[in-house]
Coordinates of C-alpha atoms in Angstrom, one line a residue:
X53 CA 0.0 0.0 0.0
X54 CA 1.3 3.4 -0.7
X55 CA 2.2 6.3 1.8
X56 CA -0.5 8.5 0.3
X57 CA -3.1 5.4 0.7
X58 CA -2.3 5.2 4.0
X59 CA -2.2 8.9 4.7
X60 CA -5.9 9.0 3.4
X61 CA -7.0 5.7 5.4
X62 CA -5.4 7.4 8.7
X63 CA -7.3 10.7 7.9
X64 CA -10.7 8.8 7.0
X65 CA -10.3 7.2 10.1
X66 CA -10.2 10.3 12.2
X67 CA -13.0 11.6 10.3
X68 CA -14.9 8.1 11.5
X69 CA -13.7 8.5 15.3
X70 CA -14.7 12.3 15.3
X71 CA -18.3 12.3 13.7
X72 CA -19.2 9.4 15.8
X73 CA -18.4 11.5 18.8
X74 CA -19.9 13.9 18.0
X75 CA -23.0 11.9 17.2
X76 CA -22.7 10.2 21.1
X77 CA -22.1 14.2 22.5
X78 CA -24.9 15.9 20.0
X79 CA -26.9 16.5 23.0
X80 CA -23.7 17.8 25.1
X81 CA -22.4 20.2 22.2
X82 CA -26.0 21.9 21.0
X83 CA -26.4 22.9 24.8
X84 CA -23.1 24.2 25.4
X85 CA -23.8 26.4 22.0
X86 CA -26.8 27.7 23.6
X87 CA -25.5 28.7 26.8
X88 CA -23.1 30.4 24.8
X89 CA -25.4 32.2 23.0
X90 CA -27.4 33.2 25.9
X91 CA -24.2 34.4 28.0
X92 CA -23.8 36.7 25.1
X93 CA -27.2 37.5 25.1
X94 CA -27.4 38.4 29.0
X95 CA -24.6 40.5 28.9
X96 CA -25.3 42.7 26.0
X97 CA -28.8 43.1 27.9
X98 CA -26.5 44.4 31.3
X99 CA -24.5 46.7 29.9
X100 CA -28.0 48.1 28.2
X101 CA -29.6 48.3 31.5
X102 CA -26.4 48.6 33.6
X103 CA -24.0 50.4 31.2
X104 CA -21.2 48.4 32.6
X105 CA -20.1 44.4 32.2
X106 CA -21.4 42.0 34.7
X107 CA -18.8 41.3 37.4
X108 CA -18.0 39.4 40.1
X109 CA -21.1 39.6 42.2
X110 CA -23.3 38.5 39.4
X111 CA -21.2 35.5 38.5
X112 CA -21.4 34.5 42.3
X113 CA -24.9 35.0 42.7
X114 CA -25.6 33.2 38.9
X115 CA -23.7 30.3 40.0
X116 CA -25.2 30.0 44.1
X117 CA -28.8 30.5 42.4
X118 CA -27.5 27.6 39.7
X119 CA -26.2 25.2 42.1
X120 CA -29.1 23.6 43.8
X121 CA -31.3 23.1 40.2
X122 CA -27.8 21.4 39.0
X123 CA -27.9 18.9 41.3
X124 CA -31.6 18.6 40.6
X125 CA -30.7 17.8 37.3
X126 CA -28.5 15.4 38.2
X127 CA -31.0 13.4 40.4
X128 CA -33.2 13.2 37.6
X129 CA -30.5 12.4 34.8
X130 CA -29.3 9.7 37.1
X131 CA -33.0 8.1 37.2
X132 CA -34.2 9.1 33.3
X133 CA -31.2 7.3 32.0
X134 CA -33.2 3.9 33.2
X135 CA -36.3 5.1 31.7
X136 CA -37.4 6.4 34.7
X137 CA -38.9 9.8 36.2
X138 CA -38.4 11.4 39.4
X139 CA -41.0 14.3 40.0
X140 CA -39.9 13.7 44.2
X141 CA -36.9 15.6 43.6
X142 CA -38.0 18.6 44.9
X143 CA -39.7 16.9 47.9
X144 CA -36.6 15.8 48.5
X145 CA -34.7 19.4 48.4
X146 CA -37.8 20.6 50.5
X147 CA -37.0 17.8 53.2
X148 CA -33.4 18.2 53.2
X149 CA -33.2 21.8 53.4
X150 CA -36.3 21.8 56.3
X151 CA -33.5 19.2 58.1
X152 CA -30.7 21.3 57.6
X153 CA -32.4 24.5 58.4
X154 CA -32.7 23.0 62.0
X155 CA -29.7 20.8 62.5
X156 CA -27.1 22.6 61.1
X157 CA -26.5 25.5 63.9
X158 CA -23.8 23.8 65.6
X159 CA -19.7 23.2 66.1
X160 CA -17.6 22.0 62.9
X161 CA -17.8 18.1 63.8
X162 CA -21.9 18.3 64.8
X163 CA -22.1 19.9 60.6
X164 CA -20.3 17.1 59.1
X165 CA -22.3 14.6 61.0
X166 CA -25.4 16.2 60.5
X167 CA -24.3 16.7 56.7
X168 CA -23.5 13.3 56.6
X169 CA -27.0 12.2 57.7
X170 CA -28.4 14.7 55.2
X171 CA -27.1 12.7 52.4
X172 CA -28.3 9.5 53.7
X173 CA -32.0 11.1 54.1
X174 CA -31.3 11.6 50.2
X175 CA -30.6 8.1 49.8
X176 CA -33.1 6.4 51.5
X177 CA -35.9 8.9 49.8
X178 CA -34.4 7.3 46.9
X179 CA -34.1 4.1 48.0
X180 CA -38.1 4.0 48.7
X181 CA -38.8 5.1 45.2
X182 CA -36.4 2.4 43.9
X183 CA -37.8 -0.2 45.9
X184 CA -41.3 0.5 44.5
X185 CA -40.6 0.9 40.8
X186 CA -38.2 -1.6 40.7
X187 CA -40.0 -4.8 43.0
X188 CA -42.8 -3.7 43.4
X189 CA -43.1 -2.6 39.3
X190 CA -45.2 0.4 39.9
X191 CA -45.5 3.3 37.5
X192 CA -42.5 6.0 38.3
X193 CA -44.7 8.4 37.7
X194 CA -46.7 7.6 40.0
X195 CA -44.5 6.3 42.6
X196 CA -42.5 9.3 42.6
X197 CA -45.5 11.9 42.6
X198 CA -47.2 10.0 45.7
X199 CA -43.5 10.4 47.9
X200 CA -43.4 14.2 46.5
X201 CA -46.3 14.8 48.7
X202 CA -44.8 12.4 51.4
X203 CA -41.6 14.4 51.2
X204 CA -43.1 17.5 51.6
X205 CA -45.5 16.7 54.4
X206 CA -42.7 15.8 56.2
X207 CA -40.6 18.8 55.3
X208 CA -43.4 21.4 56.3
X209 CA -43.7 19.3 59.4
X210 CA -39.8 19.9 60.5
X211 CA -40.2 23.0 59.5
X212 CA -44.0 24.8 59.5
X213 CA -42.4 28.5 58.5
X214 CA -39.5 29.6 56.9
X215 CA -36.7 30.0 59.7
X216 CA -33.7 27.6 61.0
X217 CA -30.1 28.7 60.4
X218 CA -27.3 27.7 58.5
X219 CA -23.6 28.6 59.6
X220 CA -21.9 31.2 58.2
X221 CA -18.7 28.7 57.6
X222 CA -21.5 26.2 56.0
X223 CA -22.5 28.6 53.5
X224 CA -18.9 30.1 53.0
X225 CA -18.1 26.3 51.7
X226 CA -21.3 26.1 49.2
X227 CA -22.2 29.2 48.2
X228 CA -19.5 32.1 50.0
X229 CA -21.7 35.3 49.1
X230 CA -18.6 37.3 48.2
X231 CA -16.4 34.7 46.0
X232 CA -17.5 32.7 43.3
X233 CA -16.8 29.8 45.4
X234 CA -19.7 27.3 43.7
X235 CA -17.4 27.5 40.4
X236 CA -14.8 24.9 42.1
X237 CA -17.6 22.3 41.9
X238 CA -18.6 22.2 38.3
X239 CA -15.0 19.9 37.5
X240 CA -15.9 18.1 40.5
X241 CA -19.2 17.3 39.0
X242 CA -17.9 16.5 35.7
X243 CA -15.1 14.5 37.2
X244 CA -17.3 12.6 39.2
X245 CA -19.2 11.9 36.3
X246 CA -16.9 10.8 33.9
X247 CA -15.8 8.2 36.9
X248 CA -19.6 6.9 37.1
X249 CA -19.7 6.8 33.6
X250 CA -17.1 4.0 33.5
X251 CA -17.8 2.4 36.4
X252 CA -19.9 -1.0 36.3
X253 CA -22.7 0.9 37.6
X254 CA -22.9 3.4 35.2
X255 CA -22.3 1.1 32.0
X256 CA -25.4 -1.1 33.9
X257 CA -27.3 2.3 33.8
X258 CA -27.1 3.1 30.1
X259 CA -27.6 -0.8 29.0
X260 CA -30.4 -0.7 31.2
X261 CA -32.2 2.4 29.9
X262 CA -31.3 1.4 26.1
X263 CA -32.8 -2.3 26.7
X264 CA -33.6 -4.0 30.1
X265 CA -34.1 -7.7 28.5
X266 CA -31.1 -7.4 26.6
X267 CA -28.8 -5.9 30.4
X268 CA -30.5 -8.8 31.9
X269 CA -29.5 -11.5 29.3
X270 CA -26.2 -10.1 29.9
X271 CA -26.0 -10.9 33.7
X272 CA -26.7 -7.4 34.5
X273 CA -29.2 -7.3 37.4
X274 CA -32.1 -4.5 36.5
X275 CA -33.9 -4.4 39.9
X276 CA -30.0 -3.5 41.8
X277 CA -29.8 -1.0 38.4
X278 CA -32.7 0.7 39.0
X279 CA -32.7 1.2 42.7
X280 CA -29.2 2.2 42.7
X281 CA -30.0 4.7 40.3
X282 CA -32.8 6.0 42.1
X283 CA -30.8 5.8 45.4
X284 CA -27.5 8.2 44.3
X285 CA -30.6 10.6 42.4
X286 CA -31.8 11.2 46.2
X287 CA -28.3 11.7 47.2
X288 CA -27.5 14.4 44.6
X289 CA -30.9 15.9 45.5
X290 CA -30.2 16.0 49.1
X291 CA -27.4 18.0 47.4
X292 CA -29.1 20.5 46.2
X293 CA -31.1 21.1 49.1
X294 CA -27.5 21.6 51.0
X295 CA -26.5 24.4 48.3
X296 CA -30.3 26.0 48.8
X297 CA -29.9 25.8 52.2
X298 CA -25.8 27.2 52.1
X299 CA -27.2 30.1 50.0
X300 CA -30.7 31.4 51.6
X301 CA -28.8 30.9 54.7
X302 CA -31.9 29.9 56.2
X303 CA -34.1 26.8 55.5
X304 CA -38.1 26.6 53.7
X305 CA -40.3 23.8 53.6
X306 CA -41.4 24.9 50.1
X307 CA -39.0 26.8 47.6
X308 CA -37.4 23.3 46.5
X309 CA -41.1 22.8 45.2
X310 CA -40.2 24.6 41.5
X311 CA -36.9 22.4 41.3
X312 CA -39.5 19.5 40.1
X313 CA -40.3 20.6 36.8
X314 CA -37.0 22.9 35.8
X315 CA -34.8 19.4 36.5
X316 CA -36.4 17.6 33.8
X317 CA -36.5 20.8 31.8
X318 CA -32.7 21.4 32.3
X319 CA -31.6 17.5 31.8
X320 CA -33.3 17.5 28.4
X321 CA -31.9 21.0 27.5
X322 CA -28.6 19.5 28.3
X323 CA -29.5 16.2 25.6
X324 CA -30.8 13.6 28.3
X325 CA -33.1 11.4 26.4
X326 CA -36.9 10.7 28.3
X327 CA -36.8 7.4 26.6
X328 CA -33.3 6.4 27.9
X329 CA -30.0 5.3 27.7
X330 CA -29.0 8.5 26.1
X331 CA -27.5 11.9 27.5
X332 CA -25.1 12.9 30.5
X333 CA -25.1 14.3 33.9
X334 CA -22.5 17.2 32.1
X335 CA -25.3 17.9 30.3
X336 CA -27.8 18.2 32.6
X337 CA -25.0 20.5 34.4
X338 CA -25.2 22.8 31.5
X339 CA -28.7 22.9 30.8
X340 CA -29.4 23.8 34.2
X341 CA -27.3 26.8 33.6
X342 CA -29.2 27.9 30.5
X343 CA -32.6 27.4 32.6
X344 CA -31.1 29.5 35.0
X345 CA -29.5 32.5 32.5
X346 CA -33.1 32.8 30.5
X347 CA -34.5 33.8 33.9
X348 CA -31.4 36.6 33.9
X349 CA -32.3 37.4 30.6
X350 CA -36.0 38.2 30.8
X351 CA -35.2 40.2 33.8
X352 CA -32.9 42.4 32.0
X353 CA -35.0 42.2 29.3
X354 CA -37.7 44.1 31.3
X355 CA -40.5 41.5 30.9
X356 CA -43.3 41.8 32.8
X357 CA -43.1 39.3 36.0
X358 CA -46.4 38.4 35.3
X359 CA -45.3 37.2 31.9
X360 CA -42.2 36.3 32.6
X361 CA -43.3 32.6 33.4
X362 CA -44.6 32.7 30.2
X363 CA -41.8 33.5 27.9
X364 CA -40.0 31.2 29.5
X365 CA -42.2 28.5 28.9
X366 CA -41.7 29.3 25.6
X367 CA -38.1 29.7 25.1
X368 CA -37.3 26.2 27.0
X369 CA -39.4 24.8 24.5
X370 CA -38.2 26.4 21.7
X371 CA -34.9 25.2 22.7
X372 CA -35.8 21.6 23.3
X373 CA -37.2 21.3 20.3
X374 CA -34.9 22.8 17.8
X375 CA -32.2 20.3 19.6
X376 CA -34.2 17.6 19.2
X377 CA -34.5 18.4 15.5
X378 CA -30.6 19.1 14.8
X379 CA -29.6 16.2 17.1
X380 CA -32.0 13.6 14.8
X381 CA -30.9 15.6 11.4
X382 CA -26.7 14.7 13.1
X383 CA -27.4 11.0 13.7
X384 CA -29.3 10.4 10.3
X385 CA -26.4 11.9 8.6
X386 CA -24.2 9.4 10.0

């Protein structure tokens, strides 16, 4: 074979390896245009309104307020990648912030452990949905709707009004008001990530969500799959109710209520597929920070709060869509 054969068969190759990653990361690279585009967008809109660039106080506040729906997104990546659904994730941000609200008020050691404990509520709020979707084969759906109301019957029981404390050192570690301390744990997500990813875990969570009969055939145990899944969602939402918690400073029963909806909003922004097997927590991360900068941008934008719900709606949807459609146009061209 000749050196200009070879040469062509090396660069064809490439060509092969770098289309069909971009086909697996469609989802990943669409969202990370559009938070690009809505960066721009939200800070031509400031110096408009503010006649100066945004600066470090609105970076810190974008990424404390961006923190707690990221996790959120997480928790529900985690469980949609098994075909799943999770509408108790904000129950669970409710509870956990309620718990911390009231717990966390003492000495260093006292946080950690109660901390700690936090993260286990997560898990066993996820453990409960696991257990009934996965042995007892109920309806997600319907599993996870019937423990949001659980969750937050318990939450406004902890806590009837909004109150409790949080440390100043506790929030200084999440969410430090005057540094944009929060931006240390996006490669720590990712990282953490890219580790599940290849772990036998995660590789049982994709099979599973692409075809359970198939996992199963090969010796992958669907029942362990799911409820593991639904187990380290409540943990990453226990998460976020640490970071809500870490940036009000104080705790409430009800705020983690909106992080229902916007989670599965930000998860398919970021390429996450409702029918499984498809998408990544990175994602997720991403689109959660899109959800969060159209808020920014209405605001600037002077819409009417009573509308601004509205045009919302519509520019999420907008969005999903039109990456739905260029993600299908990618893979066909393959």
């Amino acid at each position: 074979m000749s050196l200009p054969q070879t040469v062509l068969m090396a660069s064809g190759a490439r060509r092969g390896r770098a289309s069909h990653a971009l086909v697996q990361n469609v989802g990943l690279v669409l969202v990370i245009g559009l938070l690009a585009a809505c960066v721009i967008g939200y800070c031509a809109l400031f110096v408009i309104a503010q006649h100066r660039f945004p600066g470090g106080f609105e970076l810190t506040s974008t990424l404390d307020n961006t923190m707690p729906l990221a996790f959120a997104a997480l928790a529900q990546t985690l469980v949609v990648l098994t075909r799943g659904i999770d509408l108790s994730v904000g129950g669970v941000i409710d509870l956990t912030n309620a718990v911390a609200a009231q717990t966390l008020m003492g000495g260093p050691v006292s946080t950690t452990l109660w901390t700690v404990a936090i993260l286990l509520i997560g898990a066993a709020c996820g453990l409960l949905n696991g257990v009934l979707v996965a042995v007892g084969r109920l309806q997600p759906i319907l599993v996870t709707l019937a423990t949001l109301s659980i969750f937050q019957g318990l939450a406004i029981r902890i806590l009837p009004q909004p109150g409790g404390a949080i440390p100043p050192g506790f929030t200084n570690v999440l969410a430090n008001p005057n540094y944009p301390i929060s931006l240390l744990y996006i490669p720590i997500i990712g990282g953490l990530w890219a580790i599940f990813r290849r772990t036998r875990l995660g590789v049982a969570v994709y099979a599973v969500g692409n075809d359970a009969t198939a996992a199963s055939s090969h010796g992958i145990s669907v029942k362990r799959t799911v409820i593991l899944a639904y187990m380290l969602g409540g943990v990453a939402s226990a998460c976020g109710g640490l970071f809500l918690a870490a940036n009000a400073t104080a705790g409430d029963a009800t705020t983690g209520d909106t992080y229902t909806l916007t989670s599965i909003v930000a998860a398919v922004l970021g390429g996450v597929s409702l029918f499984g097997g498809r998408g990544s927590g990175l994602g997720a991360l991403f689109g959660a920070f899109v959800t969060v900068m159209v808020v920014n941008i209405l605001f600037f934008a002077h819409i009417d709060p009573l509308y601004q719900t509205f045009y919302e709606g519509v520019f999420l949807l907008a969005a999903v869509i039109s990456a739905n459609m260029i993600g299908r146009a990618v893979r066909r061209r393959r």
